[in-house]
Amino acid sequence: MEDVKTTFNGELIVQIIGETTVVPAEETPKDLHFLSNLDTMVSMIDTFYCFDKILDVGRLDAAELIKDGLAKVLVYYYPLAGRITMNEKRKFMVNCTGEGALFVEAEANLTLEEIGDFTKPDPVTSGKLVYGLLDPRNILQNPLLVAQVTKFKCGGFVLGISMNHAMADGTSAMEFMKSWGEVTRGLPLTNPPFLDRTILKARNPPKVDFTYEYEDIVDVSNTQTLFEQEMLINKSFIFHPENLEQLKKKAMEDGVLQRCTSFEVLTALMWRARTQSLKLDPDQQVRLLFAVDGRSRLDPKLPKGYFGNAFLMMNCQCSASEMLHNPLSSTIERIQNLIKSVTDDYVKSTIDFLEEPKRIQPQSSTVFLSAWSKLGFNSMDFGWGEPFFAGPPRLAIKEVVLFLAHGKDNKGINLVLGLPASSMKIFEELMEVYKKSKKPLALL
């Protein structure tokens, strides 16, 4: 485990030199595309992909090749060329108009090396590599996909993607990017998209068999003031495969767990250390929200290549004292039980529960874990090999914690989070304790 520091040798200036609307290369269906109750988040999600190869391929510029590939891949993923609309029941749908995606070309004043380490999301620097000029209030007029290619002085480039979350979750977005790379290289799709989302339609009448509680949490610890008064510090912590194996071994030494995954132990460790670092009141309720993929948990499983959202947000909650006074294995066990609870019945019940619009979940004393480490976002290839880094340009909100893939074969995990300065100092110290201690994690 190591703390990753970013070195930066000057201000990044990105100049947009052209904007083009890219429509599908062939005629596509003009229809209304159903969105399921898991497709209700219509905000834009940003990612960026860094390539240090030379841009020119023969007489063609890489940006032109990527743009041509976008036109081709939109034939298969044609809803992405449409626009969000609402039906008579005020539910979101996609009007497949074929209007196209926005493609932006830009130039940077630096080399990729001068920017330094990309493993730490930096909103000031990395945010310039994703197009940010769409008005979020115009969701019914905005394109569902925006791609920005920024060329650097070294010949490398960064592809910044902004995609409407209603169109895809992480798994679907990853498959789209892979497909885009394949058609750009002139290859057939290895995993064509399955576009019919009506297979996740709510039952009639809805049948809600489980309880879903996201009650407001009272901030008895006054952490909101802490976040407002101190500078927010973003840091990255690298866990190599050997670190993760060591953590799992330590977590199981008290005999409570028979097994645990890297995700489970690192999630519990992060949540525990974050709770300690904020010095919360013992009676403070704390909540962890994390996503579980429902694709393989449905019966029958969702078709291969299902293009849409199929993740369910799971809620793990307890008091600060309950977490800190019990061994880490008890928190891991809570997480494991929640993951096991995502069955075919649970997924269908959740879809039915969401048939009526629900209010936004409260954020007080809540951690949103976004685990990208297994999604393979850096596995696409436009002809210059895989990107040397792929991830989000920023933490969406201060309550978000990211797990990104790291290292050879992406078997390590890069934990990224933001905390007030005083809390980050404690968090760093706790990471060192967890790393060096010979005691079982259950006793720490």
Short mmCIF file of C-alpha atoms in Angstrom, two decimals:
data_model
loop_
_atom_site.label_atom_id
_atom_site.label_comp_id
_atom_site.label_asym_id
_atom_site.label_seq_id
_atom_site.Cartn_x
_atom_site.Cartn_y
_atom_site.Cartn_z
CA MET A 1 0.00 0.00 0.00
CA GLU A 2 1.36 3.39 -0.90
CA ASP A 3 0.12 6.95 -0.92
CA VAL A 4 0.13 8.33 -4.44
CA LYS A 5 1.22 11.94 -4.85
CA THR A 6 0.57 14.05 -7.91
CA THR A 7 3.38 16.10 -9.40
CA PHE A 8 2.26 18.95 -11.62
CA ASN A 9 4.59 21.24 -13.53
CA GLY A 10 2.37 24.12 -14.59
CA GLU A 11 -1.24 24.92 -15.37
CA LEU A 12 -2.98 22.77 -17.94
CA ILE A 13 -4.66 24.90 -20.59
CA VAL A 14 -7.06 23.11 -22.94
CA GLN A 15 -8.31 24.90 -26.04
CA ILE A 16 -11.30 23.55 -27.95
CA ILE A 17 -10.59 23.69 -31.68
CA GLY A 18 -13.70 22.04 -33.08
CA GLU A 19 -17.12 20.58 -32.27
CA THR A 20 -18.96 18.14 -34.53
CA THR A 21 -22.22 16.23 -34.27
CA VAL A 22 -21.64 12.58 -35.11
CA VAL A 23 -24.66 10.65 -36.36
CA PRO A 24 -24.87 6.88 -36.92
CA ALA A 25 -23.05 5.78 -40.08
CA GLU A 26 -26.18 3.98 -41.28
CA GLU A 27 -29.93 4.49 -40.97
CA THR A 28 -31.16 3.42 -37.52
CA PRO A 29 -34.64 2.76 -36.08
CA LYS A 30 -36.64 5.84 -35.11
CA ASP A 31 -38.61 4.68 -32.10
CA LEU A 32 -39.27 5.34 -28.42
CA HIS A 33 -36.82 3.35 -26.33
CA PHE A 34 -38.10 2.08 -22.96
CA LEU A 35 -36.05 2.84 -19.85
CA SER A 36 -36.47 0.63 -16.79
CA ASN A 37 -36.91 1.80 -13.22
CA LEU A 38 -33.17 1.22 -12.75
CA ASP A 39 -32.47 3.82 -15.47
CA THR A 40 -33.76 6.87 -13.63
CA MET A 41 -30.48 8.71 -13.01
CA VAL A 42 -30.28 11.18 -15.91
CA SER A 43 -27.13 13.05 -14.85
CA MET A 44 -23.94 12.84 -16.91
CA ILE A 45 -21.13 10.53 -15.76
CA ASP A 46 -17.58 11.44 -16.80
CA THR A 47 -14.59 9.22 -17.51
CA PHE A 48 -11.29 9.78 -19.27
CA TYR A 49 -8.75 7.52 -20.96
CA CYS A 50 -5.07 8.39 -21.40
CA PHE A 51 -3.04 7.17 -24.38
CA ASP A 52 0.65 7.97 -24.69
CA LYS A 53 1.02 6.69 -28.26
CA ILE A 54 1.65 8.93 -31.27
CA LEU A 55 -1.58 10.33 -32.66
CA ASP A 56 -0.85 9.99 -36.37
CA VAL A 57 -1.53 6.68 -38.07
CA GLY A 58 -0.37 6.94 -41.63
CA ARG A 59 -2.11 9.95 -43.14
CA LEU A 60 -5.06 9.82 -40.77
CA ASP A 61 -5.25 11.58 -37.43
CA ALA A 62 -6.30 9.39 -34.49
CA ALA A 63 -9.07 11.84 -33.58
CA GLU A 64 -10.56 11.35 -37.06
CA LEU A 65 -10.34 7.57 -36.70
CA ILE A 66 -12.02 7.65 -33.30
CA LYS A 67 -14.75 9.94 -34.67
CA ASP A 68 -15.35 7.62 -37.62
CA GLY A 69 -15.48 4.71 -35.20
CA LEU A 70 -18.09 6.55 -33.13
CA ALA A 71 -20.36 6.89 -36.19
CA LYS A 72 -20.03 3.14 -36.80
CA VAL A 73 -20.61 2.02 -33.21
CA LEU A 74 -23.71 4.24 -32.93
CA VAL A 75 -25.35 1.99 -35.50
CA TYR A 76 -25.30 -0.80 -32.92
CA TYR A 77 -25.96 1.45 -29.91
CA TYR A 78 -28.40 3.72 -31.71
CA PRO A 79 -30.35 4.90 -28.60
CA LEU A 80 -27.19 6.85 -27.64
CA ALA A 81 -27.79 9.01 -30.71
CA GLY A 82 -31.24 10.00 -29.44
CA ARG A 83 -32.53 12.36 -26.76
CA ILE A 84 -34.25 11.90 -23.39
CA THR A 85 -38.01 12.50 -23.40
CA MET A 86 -40.93 11.87 -21.04
CA ASN A 87 -44.07 9.85 -21.68
CA GLU A 88 -47.60 10.59 -20.53
CA LYS A 89 -46.86 9.03 -17.13
CA ARG A 90 -43.89 11.39 -16.76
CA LYS A 91 -41.40 8.57 -16.98
CA PHE A 92 -38.17 8.97 -18.89
CA MET A 93 -37.75 7.33 -22.29
CA VAL A 94 -35.32 7.79 -25.18
CA ASN A 95 -36.59 9.29 -28.39
CA CYS A 96 -34.35 7.56 -30.94
CA THR A 97 -34.11 10.51 -33.34
CA GLY A 98 -30.64 9.73 -34.65
CA GLU A 99 -29.56 13.30 -33.84
CA GLY A 100 -26.18 11.98 -32.82
CA ALA A 101 -23.45 12.46 -30.23
CA LEU A 102 -21.21 15.49 -29.77
CA PHE A 103 -17.54 15.08 -30.71
CA VAL A 104 -15.05 17.70 -29.52
CA GLU A 105 -11.42 18.17 -30.54
CA ALA A 106 -9.07 20.07 -28.24
CA GLU A 107 -5.37 20.82 -27.76
CA ALA A 108 -3.34 21.01 -24.54
CA ASN A 109 -0.32 23.18 -23.81
CA LEU A 110 1.60 20.43 -21.97
CA THR A 111 2.89 16.92 -22.41
CA LEU A 112 1.25 14.05 -20.56
CA GLU A 113 4.42 13.63 -18.52
CA GLU A 114 4.22 17.24 -17.34
CA ILE A 115 0.82 16.62 -15.81
CA GLY A 116 2.27 13.84 -13.69
CA ASP A 117 0.35 11.10 -11.88
CA PHE A 118 -3.22 10.55 -13.10
CA THR A 119 -4.12 8.08 -10.34
CA LYS A 120 -5.38 10.91 -8.13
CA PRO A 121 -8.54 12.54 -9.56
CA ASP A 122 -7.90 16.28 -9.78
CA PRO A 123 -10.97 18.36 -10.66
CA VAL A 124 -8.88 21.39 -11.66
CA THR A 125 -6.67 19.50 -14.11
CA SER A 126 -8.46 16.32 -15.14
CA GLY A 127 -11.80 18.12 -15.30
CA LYS A 128 -10.56 20.04 -18.35
CA LEU A 129 -10.21 16.79 -20.26
CA VAL A 130 -13.95 16.09 -20.27
CA TYR A 131 -16.40 18.42 -22.00
CA GLY A 132 -18.22 20.40 -19.31
CA LEU A 133 -20.25 22.95 -21.24
CA LEU A 134 -23.61 21.15 -21.37
CA ASP A 135 -26.38 22.83 -19.39
CA PRO A 136 -27.60 20.21 -16.86
CA ARG A 137 -31.02 21.89 -16.88
CA ASN A 138 -31.54 20.93 -20.52
CA ILE A 139 -31.59 17.16 -20.16
CA LEU A 140 -34.30 16.86 -22.83
CA GLN A 141 -32.19 18.69 -25.41
CA ASN A 142 -28.65 17.61 -24.54
CA PRO A 143 -26.86 14.78 -26.37
CA LEU A 144 -26.61 11.54 -24.42
CA LEU A 145 -22.94 11.14 -25.25
CA VAL A 146 -20.12 13.67 -25.57
CA ALA A 147 -16.58 12.66 -26.54
CA GLN A 148 -13.58 14.99 -26.28
CA VAL A 149 -10.17 14.13 -27.75
CA THR A 150 -7.45 16.34 -26.28
CA LYS A 151 -4.09 16.21 -28.05
CA PHE A 152 -0.94 16.76 -25.99
CA LYS A 153 2.41 18.14 -27.13
CA CYS A 154 4.08 14.75 -26.69
CA GLY A 155 1.82 13.18 -29.33
CA GLY A 156 -0.33 11.38 -26.78
CA PHE A 157 -3.98 12.14 -26.23
CA VAL A 158 -6.81 11.81 -23.73
CA LEU A 159 -10.32 10.69 -24.65
CA GLY A 160 -12.84 12.25 -22.27
CA ILE A 161 -16.34 10.75 -22.21
CA SER A 162 -19.49 12.22 -20.73
CA MET A 163 -22.46 9.81 -20.91
CA ASN A 164 -25.97 10.09 -19.53
CA HIS A 165 -26.24 7.60 -16.66
CA ALA A 166 -29.75 6.63 -17.75
CA MET A 167 -28.15 4.95 -20.75
CA ALA A 168 -25.63 2.72 -19.01
CA ASP A 169 -24.12 1.54 -15.75
CA GLY A 170 -20.42 0.80 -15.44
CA THR A 171 -20.64 -2.65 -17.02
CA SER A 172 -22.62 -1.44 -20.03
CA ALA A 173 -20.42 1.63 -20.49
CA MET A 174 -17.34 -0.60 -20.46
CA GLU A 175 -18.83 -2.86 -23.13
CA PHE A 176 -19.72 0.16 -25.25
CA MET A 177 -16.16 1.47 -25.07
CA LYS A 178 -14.76 -1.93 -26.05
CA SER A 179 -17.16 -2.10 -28.99
CA TRP A 180 -16.16 1.40 -30.07
CA GLY A 181 -12.54 0.32 -30.09
CA GLU A 182 -13.33 -2.80 -32.11
CA VAL A 183 -15.22 -1.02 -34.90
CA THR A 184 -12.49 1.65 -35.03
CA ARG A 185 -10.00 -1.15 -35.72
CA GLY A 186 -12.30 -2.65 -38.34
CA LEU A 187 -13.24 -5.68 -36.24
CA PRO A 188 -16.68 -7.24 -35.63
CA LEU A 189 -18.21 -6.79 -32.20
CA THR A 190 -17.31 -9.58 -29.80
CA ASN A 191 -20.27 -8.68 -27.57
CA PRO A 192 -23.12 -6.98 -29.51
CA PRO A 193 -25.53 -4.99 -27.31
CA PHE A 194 -28.91 -6.31 -26.21
CA LEU A 195 -31.09 -3.19 -26.29
CA ASP A 196 -34.56 -4.34 -25.14
CA ARG A 197 -34.96 -3.07 -21.56
CA THR A 198 -38.60 -4.13 -21.26
CA ILE A 199 -37.33 -7.38 -19.73
CA LEU A 200 -36.78 -5.27 -16.58
CA LYS A 201 -40.27 -3.78 -16.70
CA ALA A 202 -42.17 -3.60 -13.41
CA ARG A 203 -44.83 -6.22 -12.83
CA ASN A 204 -48.52 -5.31 -13.07
CA PRO A 205 -49.58 -4.93 -10.36
CA PRO A 206 -46.28 -4.22 -8.61
CA LYS A 207 -45.27 -6.72 -5.93
CA VAL A 208 -42.95 -5.31 -3.25
CA ASP A 209 -41.78 -8.14 -1.01
CA PHE A 210 -38.91 -6.40 0.79
CA THR A 211 -38.50 -3.34 2.98
CA TYR A 212 -36.52 -0.39 1.65
CA GLU A 213 -35.59 2.20 4.24
CA TYR A 214 -33.49 5.27 3.59
CA GLU A 215 -34.63 7.43 6.47
CA ASP A 216 -32.85 10.69 7.17
CA ILE A 217 -29.82 10.39 9.44
CA VAL A 218 -29.45 13.13 12.03
CA ASP A 219 -25.93 14.62 11.99
CA VAL A 220 -25.43 14.54 15.77
CA SER A 221 -21.64 14.77 15.24
CA ASN A 222 -21.90 18.05 13.30
CA THR A 223 -19.64 16.72 10.55
CA GLN A 224 -21.16 19.13 8.05
CA THR A 225 -19.47 22.00 9.88
CA LEU A 226 -16.14 20.15 9.76
CA PHE A 227 -16.41 19.77 5.98
CA GLU A 228 -17.30 23.44 5.62
CA GLN A 229 -14.55 24.81 7.87
CA GLU A 230 -11.57 22.75 6.67
CA MET A 231 -10.00 22.27 3.27
CA LEU A 232 -11.11 19.08 1.53
CA ILE A 233 -8.07 16.91 0.79
CA ASN A 234 -8.21 14.23 -1.93
CA LYS A 235 -5.77 11.35 -1.59
CA SER A 236 -5.13 8.01 -3.24
CA PHE A 237 -4.00 4.83 -1.50
CA ILE A 238 -2.63 1.98 -3.59
CA PHE A 239 -3.24 -1.59 -2.45
CA HIS A 240 -1.14 -4.06 -4.40
CA PRO A 241 -2.36 -7.69 -4.71
CA GLU A 242 -0.03 -8.81 -1.90
CA ASN A 243 -1.46 -6.06 0.35
CA LEU A 244 -5.00 -7.25 -0.36
CA GLU A 245 -4.11 -10.89 0.36
CA GLN A 246 -2.52 -9.84 3.65
CA LEU A 247 -5.61 -7.84 4.62
CA LYS A 248 -7.91 -10.77 3.86
CA LYS A 249 -5.75 -13.12 5.91
CA LYS A 250 -5.73 -10.74 8.88
CA ALA A 251 -9.50 -10.16 8.66
CA MET A 252 -10.19 -13.91 8.93
CA GLU A 253 -7.82 -14.64 11.83
CA ASP A 254 -10.55 -14.37 14.48
CA GLY A 255 -12.39 -17.33 12.89
CA VAL A 256 -15.67 -15.49 12.21
CA LEU A 257 -15.29 -15.56 8.42
CA GLN A 258 -14.61 -18.58 6.22
CA ARG A 259 -13.69 -16.38 3.28
CA CYS A 260 -13.81 -12.78 2.11
CA THR A 261 -13.03 -10.92 -1.09
CA SER A 262 -10.70 -7.99 -1.69
CA PHE A 263 -13.75 -5.79 -2.23
CA GLU A 264 -15.34 -6.82 1.06
CA VAL A 265 -12.27 -6.37 3.26
CA LEU A 266 -11.22 -3.07 1.67
CA THR A 267 -14.78 -1.71 1.85
CA ALA A 268 -15.06 -2.56 5.55
CA LEU A 269 -11.57 -1.21 6.25
CA MET A 270 -12.27 2.06 4.42
CA TRP A 271 -15.62 2.56 6.17
CA ARG A 272 -14.15 1.85 9.59
CA ALA A 273 -11.12 4.14 9.07
CA ARG A 274 -13.28 6.93 7.67
CA THR A 275 -15.61 6.69 10.66
CA GLN A 276 -12.65 6.85 13.06
CA SER A 277 -11.01 9.73 11.21
CA LEU A 278 -14.13 11.91 11.46
CA LYS A 279 -14.28 11.38 15.25
CA LEU A 280 -18.01 10.74 15.18
CA ASP A 281 -20.26 10.66 18.20
CA PRO A 282 -20.64 7.03 19.40
CA ASP A 283 -24.41 7.24 18.78
CA GLN A 284 -23.98 8.63 15.26
CA GLN A 285 -25.71 6.46 12.68
CA VAL A 286 -23.50 5.86 9.64
CA ARG A 287 -24.55 4.48 6.27
CA LEU A 288 -22.65 2.78 3.46
CA LEU A 289 -24.24 2.55 0.01
CA PHE A 290 -22.67 0.25 -2.56
CA ALA A 291 -23.81 -1.28 -5.83
CA VAL A 292 -24.44 -4.96 -6.57
CA ASP A 293 -24.84 -6.13 -10.17
CA GLY A 294 -28.15 -7.88 -10.70
CA ARG A 295 -27.31 -9.34 -14.13
CA SER A 296 -26.38 -12.81 -12.96
CA ARG A 297 -28.80 -12.81 -10.01
CA LEU A 298 -31.97 -12.77 -12.09
CA ASP A 299 -33.59 -16.03 -13.17
CA PRO A 300 -33.07 -16.30 -16.06
CA LYS A 301 -29.93 -14.13 -16.15
CA LEU A 302 -30.00 -10.98 -18.20
CA PRO A 303 -28.95 -11.61 -21.81
CA LYS A 304 -25.28 -11.17 -22.59
CA GLY A 305 -24.55 -7.60 -23.66
CA TYR A 306 -27.60 -6.12 -21.88
CA PHE A 307 -27.17 -2.38 -22.43
CA GLY A 308 -28.63 -0.46 -19.53
CA ASN A 309 -28.51 -0.16 -15.75
CA ALA A 310 -28.72 -3.40 -13.79
CA PHE A 311 -27.04 -2.45 -10.50
CA LEU A 312 -28.92 -2.18 -7.22
CA MET A 313 -27.81 0.16 -4.43
CA MET A 314 -27.50 -1.70 -1.12
CA ASN A 315 -27.79 0.01 2.25
CA CYS A 316 -25.52 -0.97 5.17
CA GLN A 317 -26.16 0.99 8.37
CA CYS A 318 -25.18 0.94 12.05
CA SER A 319 -23.99 3.27 14.80
CA ALA A 320 -20.37 4.43 14.96
CA SER A 321 -19.86 2.67 18.31
CA GLU A 322 -21.37 -0.57 17.01
CA MET A 323 -18.90 -0.57 14.14
CA LEU A 324 -15.81 0.41 16.12
CA HIS A 325 -16.45 -1.76 19.19
CA ASN A 326 -16.92 -4.92 17.14
CA PRO A 327 -14.25 -6.73 15.09
CA LEU A 328 -13.81 -5.84 11.44
CA SER A 329 -15.11 -9.29 10.56
CA SER A 330 -18.58 -8.28 11.77
CA THR A 331 -18.70 -5.39 9.29
CA ILE A 332 -17.47 -7.66 6.51
CA GLU A 333 -20.18 -10.16 7.45
CA ARG A 334 -22.84 -7.42 7.17
CA ILE A 335 -21.59 -6.57 3.68
CA GLN A 336 -21.51 -10.23 2.65
CA ASN A 337 -25.09 -10.79 3.84
CA LEU A 338 -26.31 -7.81 1.85
CA ILE A 339 -24.62 -9.09 -1.29
CA LYS A 340 -26.17 -12.55 -0.77
CA SER A 341 -29.61 -10.97 -0.34
CA VAL A 342 -29.64 -9.77 -3.96
CA THR A 343 -31.69 -12.60 -5.45
CA ASP A 344 -34.10 -12.79 -8.39
CA ASP A 345 -36.98 -11.96 -6.02
CA TYR A 346 -35.11 -9.01 -4.55
CA VAL A 347 -34.23 -7.50 -7.94
CA LYS A 348 -37.84 -7.78 -9.16
CA SER A 349 -39.18 -6.38 -5.91
CA THR A 350 -36.81 -3.41 -6.16
CA ILE A 351 -37.93 -2.66 -9.72
CA ASP A 352 -41.54 -2.75 -8.56
CA PHE A 353 -40.75 -0.57 -5.54
CA LEU A 354 -39.27 2.05 -7.91
CA GLU A 355 -42.37 2.11 -10.13
CA GLU A 356 -43.51 5.15 -8.17
CA PRO A 357 -40.92 7.99 -8.11
CA LYS A 358 -38.83 8.08 -4.95
CA ARG A 359 -37.11 11.03 -3.33
CA ILE A 360 -33.34 11.41 -3.55
CA GLN A 361 -31.56 9.44 -0.85
CA PRO A 362 -30.18 11.61 1.97
CA GLN A 363 -26.42 12.11 2.11
CA SER A 364 -25.81 12.97 5.76
CA SER A 365 -23.36 10.49 7.39
CA THR A 366 -23.46 8.43 4.21
CA VAL A 367 -20.60 7.02 2.16
CA PHE A 368 -21.26 6.21 -1.51
CA LEU A 369 -18.79 3.54 -2.66
CA SER A 370 -18.27 3.43 -6.42
CA ALA A 371 -16.18 0.35 -7.22
CA TRP A 372 -14.72 0.49 -10.73
CA SER A 373 -11.84 -1.89 -10.05
CA LYS A 374 -13.45 -4.89 -11.79
CA LEU A 375 -15.13 -3.09 -14.69
CA GLY A 376 -12.16 -3.13 -17.07
CA PHE A 377 -12.48 0.48 -18.18
CA ASN A 378 -8.90 0.50 -19.43
CA SER A 379 -9.33 -2.60 -21.60
CA MET A 380 -10.51 -0.91 -24.81
CA ASP A 381 -8.19 -0.51 -27.79
CA PHE A 382 -8.63 1.98 -30.65
CA GLY A 383 -5.47 0.81 -32.38
CA TRP A 384 -2.82 2.22 -30.06
CA GLY A 385 -3.11 -0.36 -27.31
CA GLU A 386 -4.90 0.03 -23.99
CA PRO A 387 -4.86 3.37 -22.15
CA PHE A 388 -2.23 3.68 -19.46
CA PHE A 389 -4.87 5.16 -17.17
CA ALA A 390 -8.68 5.19 -17.12
CA GLY A 391 -11.01 6.61 -14.51
CA PRO A 392 -13.22 9.53 -13.50
CA PRO A 393 -11.76 13.05 -13.62
CA ARG A 394 -13.19 13.98 -10.22
CA LEU A 395 -15.05 12.77 -7.17
CA ALA A 396 -18.70 13.53 -7.90
CA ILE A 397 -19.43 14.62 -4.31
CA LYS A 398 -17.42 14.63 -1.09
CA GLU A 399 -19.26 11.54 0.18
CA VAL A 400 -18.05 9.38 -2.73
CA VAL A 401 -15.21 6.88 -2.36
CA LEU A 402 -13.72 5.27 -5.46
CA PHE A 403 -12.07 1.89 -6.02
CA LEU A 404 -10.06 1.99 -9.27
CA ALA A 405 -8.05 -0.79 -10.88
CA HIS A 406 -4.29 -0.45 -10.48
CA GLY A 407 -1.07 -2.12 -11.56
CA LYS A 408 -0.17 -5.01 -13.80
CA ASP A 409 -3.24 -6.99 -14.89
CA ASN A 410 -5.32 -4.49 -12.84
CA LYS A 411 -5.19 -6.76 -9.79
CA GLY A 412 -4.44 -3.94 -7.37
CA ILE A 413 -6.92 -1.35 -6.11
CA ASN A 414 -6.49 2.41 -5.94
CA LEU A 415 -8.68 3.76 -3.11
CA VAL A 416 -9.56 7.43 -3.67
CA LEU A 417 -11.45 9.62 -1.21
CA GLY A 418 -11.75 13.18 0.04
CA LEU A 419 -11.77 14.23 3.72
CA PRO A 420 -11.29 17.42 5.76
CA ALA A 421 -7.56 18.05 6.33
CA SER A 422 -7.52 16.96 10.00
CA SER A 423 -9.49 13.80 9.25
CA MET A 424 -7.29 12.90 6.28
CA LYS A 425 -4.24 13.02 8.56
CA ILE A 426 -5.90 10.47 10.87
CA PHE A 427 -7.03 8.33 7.92
CA GLU A 428 -3.46 8.19 6.58
CA GLU A 429 -2.13 7.16 10.00
CA LEU A 430 -4.75 4.41 10.25
CA MET A 431 -3.79 3.08 6.82
CA GLU A 432 -0.21 2.78 8.04
CA VAL A 433 -1.36 0.98 11.21
CA TYR A 434 -3.40 -1.50 9.16
CA LYS A 435 -0.43 -2.04 6.86
CA LYS A 436 2.25 -2.61 9.49
CA SER A 437 0.44 -4.17 12.45
CA LYS A 438 1.01 -7.86 13.16
CA LYS A 439 -2.31 -8.10 14.98
CA PRO A 440 -5.40 -9.52 13.26
CA LEU A 441 -7.47 -6.73 11.71
CA ALA A 442 -10.33 -7.90 13.88
CA LEU A 443 -8.51 -6.51 16.91
CA LEU A 444 -7.60 -3.10 15.45
#
